XYZ file of N, CA, C and O in Angstrom:
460
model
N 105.026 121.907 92.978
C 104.447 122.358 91.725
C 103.430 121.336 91.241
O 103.604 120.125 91.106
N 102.456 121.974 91.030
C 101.242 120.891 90.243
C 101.692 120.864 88.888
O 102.232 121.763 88.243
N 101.355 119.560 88.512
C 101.225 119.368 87.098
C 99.838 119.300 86.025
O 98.724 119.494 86.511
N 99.961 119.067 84.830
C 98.478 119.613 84.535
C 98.339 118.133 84.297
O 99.232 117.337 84.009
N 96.859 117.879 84.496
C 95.889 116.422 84.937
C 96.491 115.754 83.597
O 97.151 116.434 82.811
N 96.235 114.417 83.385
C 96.000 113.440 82.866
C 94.156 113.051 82.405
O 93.224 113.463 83.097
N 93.946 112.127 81.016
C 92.707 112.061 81.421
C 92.886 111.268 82.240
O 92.201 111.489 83.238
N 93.835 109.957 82.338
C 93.562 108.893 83.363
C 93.854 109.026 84.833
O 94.110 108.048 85.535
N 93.817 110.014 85.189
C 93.481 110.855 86.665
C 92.647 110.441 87.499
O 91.648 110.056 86.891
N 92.514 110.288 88.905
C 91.829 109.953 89.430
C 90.323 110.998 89.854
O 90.554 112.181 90.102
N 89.272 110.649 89.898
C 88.516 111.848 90.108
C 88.475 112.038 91.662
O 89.001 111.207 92.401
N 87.809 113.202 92.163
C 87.947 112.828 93.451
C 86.819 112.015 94.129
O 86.951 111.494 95.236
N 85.638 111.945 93.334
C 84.940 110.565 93.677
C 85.718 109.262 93.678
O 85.435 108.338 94.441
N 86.632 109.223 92.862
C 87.012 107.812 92.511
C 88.455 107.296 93.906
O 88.751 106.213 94.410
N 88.818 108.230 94.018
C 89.881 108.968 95.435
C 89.260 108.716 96.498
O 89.951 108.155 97.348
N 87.903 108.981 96.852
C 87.252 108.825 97.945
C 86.918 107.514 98.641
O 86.857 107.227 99.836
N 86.631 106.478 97.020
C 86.916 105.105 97.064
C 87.901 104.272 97.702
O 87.920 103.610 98.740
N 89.000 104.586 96.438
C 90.135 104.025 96.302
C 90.674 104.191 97.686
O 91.248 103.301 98.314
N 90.449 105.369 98.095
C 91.399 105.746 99.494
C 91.527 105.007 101.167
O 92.352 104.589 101.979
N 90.938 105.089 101.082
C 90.149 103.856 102.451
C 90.539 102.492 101.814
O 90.268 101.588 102.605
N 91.176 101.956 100.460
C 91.566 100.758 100.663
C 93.020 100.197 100.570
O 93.430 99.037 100.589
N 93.752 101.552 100.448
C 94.955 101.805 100.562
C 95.489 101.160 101.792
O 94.785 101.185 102.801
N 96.981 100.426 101.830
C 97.089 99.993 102.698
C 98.112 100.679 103.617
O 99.147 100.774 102.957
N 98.327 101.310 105.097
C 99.511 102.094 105.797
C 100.610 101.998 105.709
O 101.059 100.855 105.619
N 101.497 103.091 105.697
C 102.709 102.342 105.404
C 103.333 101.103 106.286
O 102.611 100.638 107.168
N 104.425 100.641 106.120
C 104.721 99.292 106.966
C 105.505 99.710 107.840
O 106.504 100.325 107.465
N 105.342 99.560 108.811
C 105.865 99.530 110.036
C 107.326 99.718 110.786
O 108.176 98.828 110.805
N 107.429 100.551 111.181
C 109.198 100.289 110.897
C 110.148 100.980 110.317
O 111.287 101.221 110.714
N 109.597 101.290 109.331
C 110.028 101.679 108.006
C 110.020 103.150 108.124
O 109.542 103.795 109.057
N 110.831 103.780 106.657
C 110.802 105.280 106.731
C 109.627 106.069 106.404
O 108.846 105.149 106.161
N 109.204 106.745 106.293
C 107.868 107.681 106.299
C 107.638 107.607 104.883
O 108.550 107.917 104.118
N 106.423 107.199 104.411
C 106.129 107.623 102.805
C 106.133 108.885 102.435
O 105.444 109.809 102.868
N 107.309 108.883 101.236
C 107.468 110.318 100.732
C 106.765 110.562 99.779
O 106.445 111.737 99.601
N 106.386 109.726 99.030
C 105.683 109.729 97.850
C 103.750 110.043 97.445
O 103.107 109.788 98.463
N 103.351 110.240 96.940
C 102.170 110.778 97.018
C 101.414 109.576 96.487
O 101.578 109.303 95.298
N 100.662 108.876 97.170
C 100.202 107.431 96.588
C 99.101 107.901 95.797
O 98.484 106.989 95.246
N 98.629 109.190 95.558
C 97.414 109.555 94.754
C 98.129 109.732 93.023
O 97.491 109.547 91.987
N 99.240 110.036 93.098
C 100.359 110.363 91.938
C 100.419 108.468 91.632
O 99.802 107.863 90.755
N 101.143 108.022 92.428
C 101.243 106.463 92.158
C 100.497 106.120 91.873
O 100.878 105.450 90.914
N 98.964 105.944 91.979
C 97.385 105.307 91.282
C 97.480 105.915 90.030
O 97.395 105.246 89.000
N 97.683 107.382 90.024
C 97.302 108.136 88.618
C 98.531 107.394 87.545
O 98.155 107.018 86.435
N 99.589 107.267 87.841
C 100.280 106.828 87.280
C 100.646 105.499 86.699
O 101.383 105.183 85.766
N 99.837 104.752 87.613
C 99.309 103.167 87.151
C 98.831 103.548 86.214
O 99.443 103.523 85.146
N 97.549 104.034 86.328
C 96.102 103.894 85.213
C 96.708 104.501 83.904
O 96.350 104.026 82.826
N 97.616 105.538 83.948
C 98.226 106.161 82.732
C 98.792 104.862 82.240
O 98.791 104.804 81.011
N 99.147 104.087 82.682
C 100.394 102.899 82.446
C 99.550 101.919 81.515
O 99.744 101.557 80.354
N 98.488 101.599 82.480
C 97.330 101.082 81.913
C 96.403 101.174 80.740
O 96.029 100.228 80.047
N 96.047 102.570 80.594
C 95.254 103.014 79.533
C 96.001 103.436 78.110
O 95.469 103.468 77.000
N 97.512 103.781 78.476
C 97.987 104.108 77.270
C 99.172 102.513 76.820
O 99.841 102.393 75.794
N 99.083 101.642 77.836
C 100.274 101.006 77.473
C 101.672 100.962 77.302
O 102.464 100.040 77.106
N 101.803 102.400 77.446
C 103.221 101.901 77.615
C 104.425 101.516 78.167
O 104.174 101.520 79.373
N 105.469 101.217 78.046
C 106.497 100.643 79.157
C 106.720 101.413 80.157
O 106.734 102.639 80.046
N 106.938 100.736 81.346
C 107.283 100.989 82.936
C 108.248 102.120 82.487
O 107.661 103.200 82.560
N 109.271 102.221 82.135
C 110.113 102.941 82.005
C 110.005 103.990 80.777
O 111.061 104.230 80.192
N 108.981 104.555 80.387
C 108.754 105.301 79.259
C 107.634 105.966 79.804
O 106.824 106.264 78.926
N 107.236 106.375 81.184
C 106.366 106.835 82.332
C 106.757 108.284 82.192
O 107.964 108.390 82.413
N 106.222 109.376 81.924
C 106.395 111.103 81.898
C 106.897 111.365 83.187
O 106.262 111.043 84.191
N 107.948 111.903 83.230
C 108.853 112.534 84.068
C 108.027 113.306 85.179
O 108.451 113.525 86.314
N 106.933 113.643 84.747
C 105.889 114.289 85.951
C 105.581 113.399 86.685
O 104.952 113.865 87.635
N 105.728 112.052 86.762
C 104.685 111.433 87.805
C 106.269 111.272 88.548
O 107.396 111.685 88.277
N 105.715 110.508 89.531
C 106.757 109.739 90.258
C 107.505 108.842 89.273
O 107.187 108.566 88.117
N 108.909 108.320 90.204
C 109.783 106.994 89.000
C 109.104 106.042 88.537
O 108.056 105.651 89.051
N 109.509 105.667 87.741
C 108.731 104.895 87.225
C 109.456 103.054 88.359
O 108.967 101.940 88.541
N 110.334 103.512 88.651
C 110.332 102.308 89.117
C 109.952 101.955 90.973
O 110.243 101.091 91.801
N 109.142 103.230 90.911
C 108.896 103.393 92.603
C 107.233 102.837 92.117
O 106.544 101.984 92.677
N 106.976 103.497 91.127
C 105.582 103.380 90.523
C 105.390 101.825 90.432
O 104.494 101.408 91.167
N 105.981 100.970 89.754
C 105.997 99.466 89.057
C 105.884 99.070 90.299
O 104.775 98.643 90.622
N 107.079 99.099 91.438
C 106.910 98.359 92.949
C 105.543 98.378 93.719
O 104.893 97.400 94.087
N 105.275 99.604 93.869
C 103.685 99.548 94.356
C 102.509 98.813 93.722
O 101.575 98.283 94.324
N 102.764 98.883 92.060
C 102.039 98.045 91.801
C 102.109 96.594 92.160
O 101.166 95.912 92.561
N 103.561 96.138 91.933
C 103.784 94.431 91.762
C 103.341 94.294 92.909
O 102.428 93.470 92.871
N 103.596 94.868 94.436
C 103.408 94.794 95.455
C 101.800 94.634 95.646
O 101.438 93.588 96.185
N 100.823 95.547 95.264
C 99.362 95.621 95.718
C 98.511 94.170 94.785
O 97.430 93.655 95.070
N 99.705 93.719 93.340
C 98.928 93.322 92.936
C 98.988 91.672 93.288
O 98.087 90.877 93.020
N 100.201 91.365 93.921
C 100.782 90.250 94.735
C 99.943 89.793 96.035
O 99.661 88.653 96.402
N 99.618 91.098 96.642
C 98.587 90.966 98.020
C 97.500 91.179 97.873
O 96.847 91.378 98.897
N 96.853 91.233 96.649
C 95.306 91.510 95.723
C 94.705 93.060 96.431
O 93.539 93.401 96.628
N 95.762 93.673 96.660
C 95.136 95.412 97.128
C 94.614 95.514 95.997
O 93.408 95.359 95.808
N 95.668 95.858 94.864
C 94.876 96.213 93.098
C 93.741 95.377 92.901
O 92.951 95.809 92.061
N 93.529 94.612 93.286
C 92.037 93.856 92.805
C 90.848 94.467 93.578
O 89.665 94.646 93.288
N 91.527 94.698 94.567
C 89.961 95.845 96.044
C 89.678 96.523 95.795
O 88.488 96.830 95.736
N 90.965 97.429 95.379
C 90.534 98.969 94.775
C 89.635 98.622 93.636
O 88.409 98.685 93.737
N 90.227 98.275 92.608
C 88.971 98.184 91.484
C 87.813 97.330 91.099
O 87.263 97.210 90.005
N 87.504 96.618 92.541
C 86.163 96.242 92.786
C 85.441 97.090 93.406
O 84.257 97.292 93.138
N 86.386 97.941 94.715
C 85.517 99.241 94.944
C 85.146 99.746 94.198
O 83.921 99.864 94.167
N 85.884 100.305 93.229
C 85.328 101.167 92.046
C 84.251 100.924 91.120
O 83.456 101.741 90.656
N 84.353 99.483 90.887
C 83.267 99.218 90.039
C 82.169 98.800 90.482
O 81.152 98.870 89.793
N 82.175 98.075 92.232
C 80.616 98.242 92.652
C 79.924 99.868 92.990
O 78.732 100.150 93.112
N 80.543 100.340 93.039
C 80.184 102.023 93.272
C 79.476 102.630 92.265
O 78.551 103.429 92.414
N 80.126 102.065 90.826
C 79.787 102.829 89.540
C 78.756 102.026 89.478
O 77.755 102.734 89.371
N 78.443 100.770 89.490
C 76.908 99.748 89.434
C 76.031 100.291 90.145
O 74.948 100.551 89.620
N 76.282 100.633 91.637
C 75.430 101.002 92.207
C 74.870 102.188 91.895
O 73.643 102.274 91.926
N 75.751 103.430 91.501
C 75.225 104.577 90.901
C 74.611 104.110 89.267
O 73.761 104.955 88.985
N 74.688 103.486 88.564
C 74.109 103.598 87.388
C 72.602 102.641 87.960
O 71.548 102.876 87.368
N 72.608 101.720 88.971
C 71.567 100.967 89.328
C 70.335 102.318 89.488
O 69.238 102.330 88.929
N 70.915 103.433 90.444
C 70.303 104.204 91.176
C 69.565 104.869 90.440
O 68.337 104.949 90.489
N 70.502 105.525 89.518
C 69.952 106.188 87.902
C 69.241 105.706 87.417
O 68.692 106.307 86.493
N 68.918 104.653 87.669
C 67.970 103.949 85.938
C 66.726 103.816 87.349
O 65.669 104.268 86.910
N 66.589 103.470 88.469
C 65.471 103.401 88.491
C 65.115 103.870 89.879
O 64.530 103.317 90.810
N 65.800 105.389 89.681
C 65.408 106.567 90.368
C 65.566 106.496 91.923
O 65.329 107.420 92.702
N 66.055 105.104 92.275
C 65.756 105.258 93.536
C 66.815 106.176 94.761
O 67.741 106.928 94.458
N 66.444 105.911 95.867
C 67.016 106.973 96.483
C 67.929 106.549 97.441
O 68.649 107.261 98.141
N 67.832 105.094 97.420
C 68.828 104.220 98.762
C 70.354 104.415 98.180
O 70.852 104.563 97.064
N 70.821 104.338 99.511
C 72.463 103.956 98.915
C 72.228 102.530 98.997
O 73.384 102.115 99.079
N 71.777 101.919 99.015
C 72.263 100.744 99.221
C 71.907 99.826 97.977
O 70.719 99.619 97.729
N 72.852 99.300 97.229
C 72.054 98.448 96.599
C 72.748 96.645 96.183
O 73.834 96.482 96.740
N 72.415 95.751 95.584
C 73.279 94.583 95.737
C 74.443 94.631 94.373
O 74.210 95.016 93.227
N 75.203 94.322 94.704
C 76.373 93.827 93.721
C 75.422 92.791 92.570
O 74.467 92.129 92.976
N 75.744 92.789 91.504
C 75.600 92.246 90.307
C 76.012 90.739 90.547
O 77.036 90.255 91.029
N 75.034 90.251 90.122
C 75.293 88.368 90.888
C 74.658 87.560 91.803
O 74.605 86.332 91.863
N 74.051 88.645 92.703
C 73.082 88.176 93.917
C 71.821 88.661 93.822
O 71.443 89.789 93.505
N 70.898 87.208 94.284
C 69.411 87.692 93.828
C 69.007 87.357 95.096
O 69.337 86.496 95.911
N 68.218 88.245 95.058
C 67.145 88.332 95.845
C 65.884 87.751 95.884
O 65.193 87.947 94.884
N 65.342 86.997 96.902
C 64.053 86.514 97.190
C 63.113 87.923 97.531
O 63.275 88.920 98.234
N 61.825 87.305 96.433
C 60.606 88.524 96.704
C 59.445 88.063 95.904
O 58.406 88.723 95.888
């Protein structure tokens, strides 16, 4: 059963990111049952509204399956990748916007260029 979105939802631009820096499950181990796209959404809810680990809406995943993934990604700086992906992506698209150009490519905020 779907549930109805959150604003702090992931978009699927932001999914497309995030996703590729996700790390496999570990080895060995039992099969991930859990929907790690539910687990992100459920961070950022955690995040944006503040409130306690354990006061998490019964729609997402537990809240204490939720907290582990975090302490975990944020221990091995995954949580820090993901949301540097995210935010050089959004630079680069607002770079692109403002001055029309057409490259994907553009530099991270911080590095200059000789010209």
């Amino acid at each position: 059963m779907r549930r109805k979105p959150y604003d702090t939802d992931l978009t699927e631009r932001e999914w497309e990111i995030i996703q590729p820096l996700i790390p496999v499950a570990k080895p060995g181990g039992r099969p991930r049952k859990v929907n790690i796209r539910e687990i992100i959404n459920a961070i950022f809810y955690i995040q944006r509204s503040g409130c306690a680990w354990r006061l998490l809406p019964h729609d997402f995943p537990p809240w204490k399956t939720v907290y582990d993934y975090f302490r975990d990604w944020r221990i091995t700086k995954v949580w820090q990748a993901m949301l540097k992906g995210v935010r050089e992506q959004v630079r680069c698209q607002r770079h692109n916007a403002e001055t029309s150009c057409k490259s994907n490519f553009c530099f991270p905020v911080g590095v200059h260029v000789k010209g």
